[in-house]
XYZ file of C-alpha atoms in Angstrom:
409
model
C 44.159 57.275 21.619
C 45.406 60.077 19.983
C 46.455 62.989 21.677
C 42.928 65.029 19.840
C 40.942 63.043 21.479
C 41.796 63.788 25.328
C 41.060 66.733 24.194
C 37.832 65.847 22.723
C 36.791 64.359 25.569
C 38.735 66.456 28.143
C 36.169 69.152 27.264
C 33.556 67.497 26.880
C 34.266 66.911 30.452
C 34.382 70.000 31.719
C 30.977 70.399 30.063
C 29.887 67.863 32.186
C 30.573 69.834 34.894
C 30.045 73.155 34.410
C 29.774 74.371 37.815
C 32.177 73.159 39.580
C 35.108 73.464 37.006
C 32.867 77.016 37.552
C 33.972 78.143 40.712
C 37.971 75.623 40.974
C 38.605 77.981 37.927
C 37.318 81.566 39.719
C 38.873 80.531 42.887
C 42.228 80.155 40.512
C 41.414 83.749 38.892
C 41.307 85.153 41.691
C 44.065 83.878 43.224
C 46.434 84.991 39.743
C 43.547 88.295 39.916
C 45.914 89.136 42.749
C 49.018 88.017 41.938
C 48.901 90.008 37.932
C 47.211 93.556 39.301
C 49.029 93.214 42.386
C 52.661 93.652 39.866
C 51.531 95.817 37.735
C 50.722 98.079 39.629
C 54.174 97.578 41.516
C 55.091 98.058 37.694
C 53.518 101.194 37.318
C 54.349 102.694 41.280
C 57.609 102.364 39.771
C 57.590 104.372 36.186
C 55.319 106.320 38.202
C 58.556 107.028 40.650
C 61.705 106.587 37.820
C 60.047 109.027 36.066
C 59.518 111.620 38.020
C 62.647 112.008 39.527
C 64.509 111.793 36.432
C 62.491 115.425 36.297
C 63.596 116.629 38.964
C 68.125 114.608 38.001
C 69.783 113.364 38.932
C 72.965 116.191 39.890
C 70.294 117.897 41.942
C 69.935 116.756 46.857
C 68.115 119.082 49.146
C 69.346 120.008 52.894
C 65.282 119.029 55.649
C 66.019 119.464 58.344
C 66.911 116.508 60.725
C 63.600 115.603 63.462
C 64.213 111.840 64.342
C 66.269 111.177 66.777
C 68.477 107.336 67.758
C 68.389 107.542 70.818
C 71.142 104.801 70.355
C 73.528 107.914 69.757
C 71.356 111.036 71.684
C 73.657 111.748 73.484
C 75.512 112.878 70.605
C 73.030 114.822 68.425
C 72.373 117.646 68.170
C 68.341 117.636 67.298
C 66.178 121.081 65.750
C 62.470 121.004 64.531
C 63.354 123.856 61.397
C 66.053 124.850 59.150
C 65.423 129.081 59.811
C 65.339 131.549 57.698
C 67.969 133.882 58.055
C 70.120 129.677 58.365
C 68.976 129.294 54.630
C 69.813 132.478 53.804
C 73.382 131.838 55.194
C 73.675 129.008 52.831
C 73.628 130.475 49.973
C 75.658 133.053 50.906
C 78.137 131.014 51.928
C 78.322 128.561 48.734
C 80.527 128.495 47.283
C 80.146 125.325 44.658
C 79.623 126.367 41.226
C 75.808 125.258 41.754
C 72.404 127.181 41.864
C 70.822 127.180 45.706
C 66.612 127.513 45.809
C 65.361 128.880 48.915
C 61.372 126.679 49.738
C 59.394 126.762 52.217
C 55.886 124.680 52.741
C 53.733 127.304 54.826
C 49.933 125.126 53.096
C 49.490 121.469 52.593
C 45.346 122.399 52.680
C 44.889 125.457 51.199
C 42.032 127.115 49.066
C 41.503 128.460 46.204
C 38.688 130.883 44.834
C 37.988 132.405 41.718
C 34.395 133.357 40.951
C 32.425 130.904 41.351
C 34.825 128.142 41.318
C 36.841 126.508 44.347
C 39.086 124.305 45.130
C 38.751 121.681 47.208
C 41.474 121.758 50.761
C 44.152 120.039 49.978
C 46.086 122.979 47.636
C 50.216 122.213 48.204
C 51.027 126.334 49.316
C 54.392 126.971 48.611
C 56.869 130.761 49.173
C 59.532 130.002 47.117
C 61.996 131.804 45.531
C 63.970 133.254 41.209
C 66.073 129.337 41.420
C 63.103 127.286 42.798
C 60.837 126.619 39.286
C 65.075 126.399 37.304
C 66.411 123.398 40.314
C 63.038 121.006 40.258
C 63.065 121.324 36.619
C 59.864 122.692 36.799
C 59.168 124.361 33.565
C 55.700 127.456 32.706
C 53.582 127.444 29.522
C 51.913 131.349 30.197
C 52.759 133.998 32.133
C 56.979 134.285 33.604
C 58.190 133.821 37.081
C 58.937 136.084 39.568
C 61.277 138.591 39.897
C 63.363 138.869 42.571
C 61.624 142.532 42.861
C 58.984 140.904 43.342
C 60.449 137.322 45.554
C 61.916 140.599 48.144
C 58.791 143.137 47.411
C 56.168 141.067 49.004
C 53.758 141.146 46.304
C 50.727 139.513 46.162
C 51.645 137.541 43.448
C 50.722 133.566 42.262
C 51.897 130.974 40.005
C 49.479 128.042 39.588
C 49.647 124.627 39.119
C 48.112 122.763 36.332
C 44.716 121.191 38.137
C 44.560 124.194 40.147
C 44.846 126.494 37.149
C 42.091 123.615 34.772
C 39.526 123.902 38.097
C 39.219 127.124 38.253
C 39.306 128.021 35.245
C 37.736 126.936 31.658
C 40.899 128.880 29.339
C 44.436 128.531 30.511
C 45.773 131.664 28.538
C 43.181 134.036 30.481
C 43.808 133.110 33.305
C 47.226 135.293 33.666
C 46.923 138.780 36.343
C 43.609 137.827 36.819
C 43.020 137.909 41.173
C 42.159 134.716 43.005
C 41.311 134.346 46.674
C 43.790 131.751 48.446
C 42.990 131.342 51.816
C 41.060 134.480 52.011
C 44.270 136.739 50.613
C 44.148 138.143 47.452
C 47.056 136.821 44.792
C 47.224 137.761 40.914
C 47.670 135.776 38.484
C 51.367 135.309 36.600
C 51.996 132.690 35.916
C 50.579 129.096 34.385
C 52.460 125.726 35.501
C 53.279 122.734 33.138
C 51.145 119.181 34.572
C 53.519 116.691 35.804
C 50.239 114.144 36.451
C 49.632 112.909 38.687
C 51.576 110.815 40.994
C 52.648 109.809 44.686
C 56.366 112.131 45.036
C 54.512 115.234 43.363
C 52.154 117.331 44.067
C 53.178 120.113 41.709
C 50.337 120.528 39.744
C 48.011 121.036 43.210
C 50.967 123.600 44.131
C 50.418 127.235 44.026
C 53.206 129.022 44.006
C 54.261 132.934 45.903
C 57.619 134.302 46.536
C 59.616 133.975 49.144
C 58.331 137.521 51.285
C 55.381 137.371 50.728
C 54.820 134.349 52.335
C 56.899 135.081 55.303
C 55.313 138.164 56.408
C 51.326 136.562 55.059
C 50.786 132.416 55.441
C 52.767 131.741 58.504
C 56.217 131.340 57.079
C 58.007 132.332 59.180
C 57.942 129.970 61.566
C 58.157 126.564 59.654
C 61.264 125.138 58.374
C 62.876 126.204 54.930
C 64.285 123.207 52.402
C 67.631 124.091 50.300
C 67.262 122.682 46.458
C 70.735 122.575 45.450
C 70.867 122.259 41.722
C 75.025 121.097 40.796
C 76.451 122.209 37.256
C 77.220 117.924 36.183
C 76.157 114.807 38.378
C 80.226 114.230 38.574
C 80.522 116.637 41.020
C 77.449 115.834 43.211
C 79.295 114.877 46.107
C 82.280 117.387 46.394
C 78.890 119.060 45.779
C 77.629 117.402 48.599
C 80.957 117.516 50.708
C 80.999 120.574 50.816
C 77.219 121.396 51.516
C 77.532 119.487 54.639
C 80.436 121.596 55.852
C 78.981 124.805 55.034
C 75.348 123.747 56.653
C 77.441 122.342 60.475
C 79.551 126.013 60.532
C 75.880 127.577 60.641
C 74.692 125.933 63.141
C 78.158 125.843 65.429
C 78.169 121.669 65.721
C 81.681 119.981 67.341
C 83.772 118.064 65.458
C 82.307 114.556 66.421
C 78.931 115.704 67.050
C 76.041 114.342 64.405
C 74.073 116.787 61.765
C 71.281 118.033 61.987
C 69.950 118.787 58.789
C 69.848 115.846 56.647
C 70.614 116.015 53.062
C 69.087 113.689 50.544
C 69.503 112.892 46.543
C 66.388 112.484 44.330
C 68.365 109.316 43.067
C 68.920 107.929 47.339
C 65.344 108.642 47.482
C 64.232 106.412 43.711
C 66.346 104.099 45.824
C 64.397 103.457 48.957
C 60.565 103.987 47.820
C 61.892 100.484 45.043
C 62.698 98.408 47.684
C 59.472 99.593 49.793
C 57.677 98.951 47.280
C 59.563 95.317 46.731
C 58.623 94.680 50.462
C 55.328 94.854 50.058
C 55.386 93.556 46.820
C 56.327 90.428 48.596
C 53.857 90.515 51.135
C 51.295 90.797 48.763
C 52.716 88.247 45.947
C 52.326 85.668 49.521
C 48.381 86.743 49.571
C 48.038 85.800 45.373
C 49.570 81.911 46.592
C 48.329 81.240 49.564
C 44.361 81.995 47.525
C 46.665 79.836 45.029
C 47.430 76.961 47.348
C 43.918 77.401 48.416
C 42.732 76.133 43.719
C 44.813 73.020 44.168
C 43.895 72.215 46.027
C 40.124 72.760 45.482
C 40.736 71.674 41.729
C 42.273 68.120 43.898
C 39.064 67.665 45.184
C 37.650 68.599 41.977
C 39.786 66.353 39.541
C 39.396 63.305 42.331
C 35.941 63.410 42.627
C 35.003 63.117 38.338
C 37.845 59.920 38.478
C 34.990 58.997 41.091
C 32.509 59.350 38.678
C 33.267 58.236 36.083
C 35.000 55.174 37.026
C 31.826 53.902 34.441
C 33.716 55.909 31.939
C 38.345 54.670 32.580
C 36.754 51.189 32.399
C 35.368 51.609 29.424
C 37.519 52.719 27.306
C 40.753 50.455 29.038
C 38.449 47.800 27.222
C 38.131 50.455 24.024
C 42.675 50.223 23.992
C 43.661 52.478 25.965
C 46.412 52.687 28.287
C 47.335 53.595 31.480
C 49.384 56.037 29.663
C 46.888 57.822 28.370
C 44.147 57.738 30.527
C 47.175 59.082 33.113
C 47.429 62.038 30.357
C 43.242 62.487 29.771
C 43.109 63.117 33.629
C 46.396 65.442 33.712
C 45.260 67.076 30.426
C 42.011 68.437 32.131
C 43.291 69.556 34.968
C 45.539 71.730 33.528
C 42.746 73.053 30.711
C 40.928 74.604 33.895
C 44.302 76.185 35.565
C 44.406 77.757 32.441
C 41.096 78.989 31.697
C 40.914 80.210 35.210
C 44.524 81.857 34.673
C 44.038 82.854 31.430
C 40.842 85.454 33.747
C 43.116 86.044 36.532
C 45.660 87.457 34.420
C 42.775 89.401 31.813
C 41.896 90.856 35.194
C 45.192 91.440 37.074
C 45.795 93.815 34.038
C 42.365 95.165 33.772
C 42.041 96.235 37.354
C 46.472 97.171 38.629
C 46.294 99.737 35.481
C 43.188 101.711 36.930
C 46.352 102.930 38.387
C 48.325 103.386 35.814
C 45.106 105.643 34.447
C 44.535 107.347 38.209
C 48.635 108.318 37.724
C 47.961 109.573 33.748
C 50.818 106.735 32.736
C 50.949 104.978 30.083
C 48.857 101.227 29.787
C 50.961 98.344 31.269
C 51.547 95.099 30.591
C 53.732 92.799 32.804
C 54.381 90.058 30.552
C 57.169 89.045 32.696
C 54.797 88.325 34.850
C 51.669 87.129 32.496
C 54.829 84.585 31.124
C 55.092 83.545 35.394
C 51.404 83.560 36.091
C 51.002 80.739 32.697
C 53.793 78.600 34.576
C 52.309 78.864 38.328
C 48.989 77.782 36.004
C 49.592 74.836 34.660
C 52.108 73.822 37.766
C 49.172 74.049 39.916
C 47.247 72.255 37.125
C 49.870 69.094 37.276
C 49.927 69.246 41.203
C 46.312 69.026 41.652
C 46.262 67.315 38.630
C 48.832 64.180 39.265
C 46.919 61.946 42.547
C 43.457 61.545 40.572
C 45.717 60.947 37.473
C 47.102 58.049 38.993
C 44.434 56.771 41.258
C 42.055 56.532 37.667
C 45.003 54.876 35.088
C 45.251 52.447 38.107
C 41.407 50.737 38.065
C 41.012 47.560 36.933
C 38.758 48.466 33.689
C 36.258 45.175 34.775
C 35.406 46.061 38.044
C 34.788 50.168 36.723
C 32.447 48.712 34.353
C 30.949 47.254 37.020
C 30.925 50.020 38.983
C 28.101 51.730 40.117
């Protein structure tokens, strides 16, 4: 038998058993789609994380309060719920390393903004900032201006809107400047609009409203919150020295004795990115197991269909052998048929997997991602599934006695 004959007979067999082969292809498609969609989502998340952290800069770190309690060393650790404004200001005064230090505070994660008849959902992040915050956080203003030093300390009711907030309240961003809006039932004048950062799992700046630090302390309860210091170092090569200096200053401010652990945490943005990627990889491993289990079930289902096909086509196989087809030709035909069913199901799975995976890409406004490596892996998996599922039926078919097969009813 020539390969053209093997392909033709395999196609005819698949067409004659459309229901069974369709169900098997559907199971394979679900397994492959699960794998490809999960891995596409992971690639989208990785791109999103790296893109956002690269925008923040490799030469930036933050100092936050430490709440996690290590019971093993609890007697050696001092715990505090918040970094106070006084401590944050002392740090900024005493930190002599060549760097820019910004003080900020999250006042509310569920604020509401109103302008005329337009109103946001109660999911706006309200932040109090100083004049250095936009620079250290790599945020740019596209309309209006930043807060001045006098406005930061003068308790003025002014604000800078995140891009998504501005678009929700105003038809044209350029006309929003100097308009008055209500934030949590208080009147604020808009002085700036931030450049869009895009939707992100780690960056909410588009859905944020910034107010001066003094205003947040007086009107929005920032005094009782924990303050964050963000430090922008001149060169990334100086990061380790800058962090050591920051740790020394914070320990001095908090009067932590030698040998005692810090009651604050220092985080580099690239370390946060690595931590997030590591956690994502663990999720990937768990989720991928679901896809492989589905594929295992598909392989078993495909094997059963091929075994049934061998029984149903006993006379056909006997006829082919009587016309000169050898064992190898029958073996190749059954294997090819099994692989063809698996690859067809896999093709549908790859297509739907990419589409499903890129739904998150659309939501996060990331580029459309085609995971070529995983597509290649998916094709190889389909071929392996077809081979494994088709071996036993193919061997059984190739061993059929042509005379007995022709007598089979």
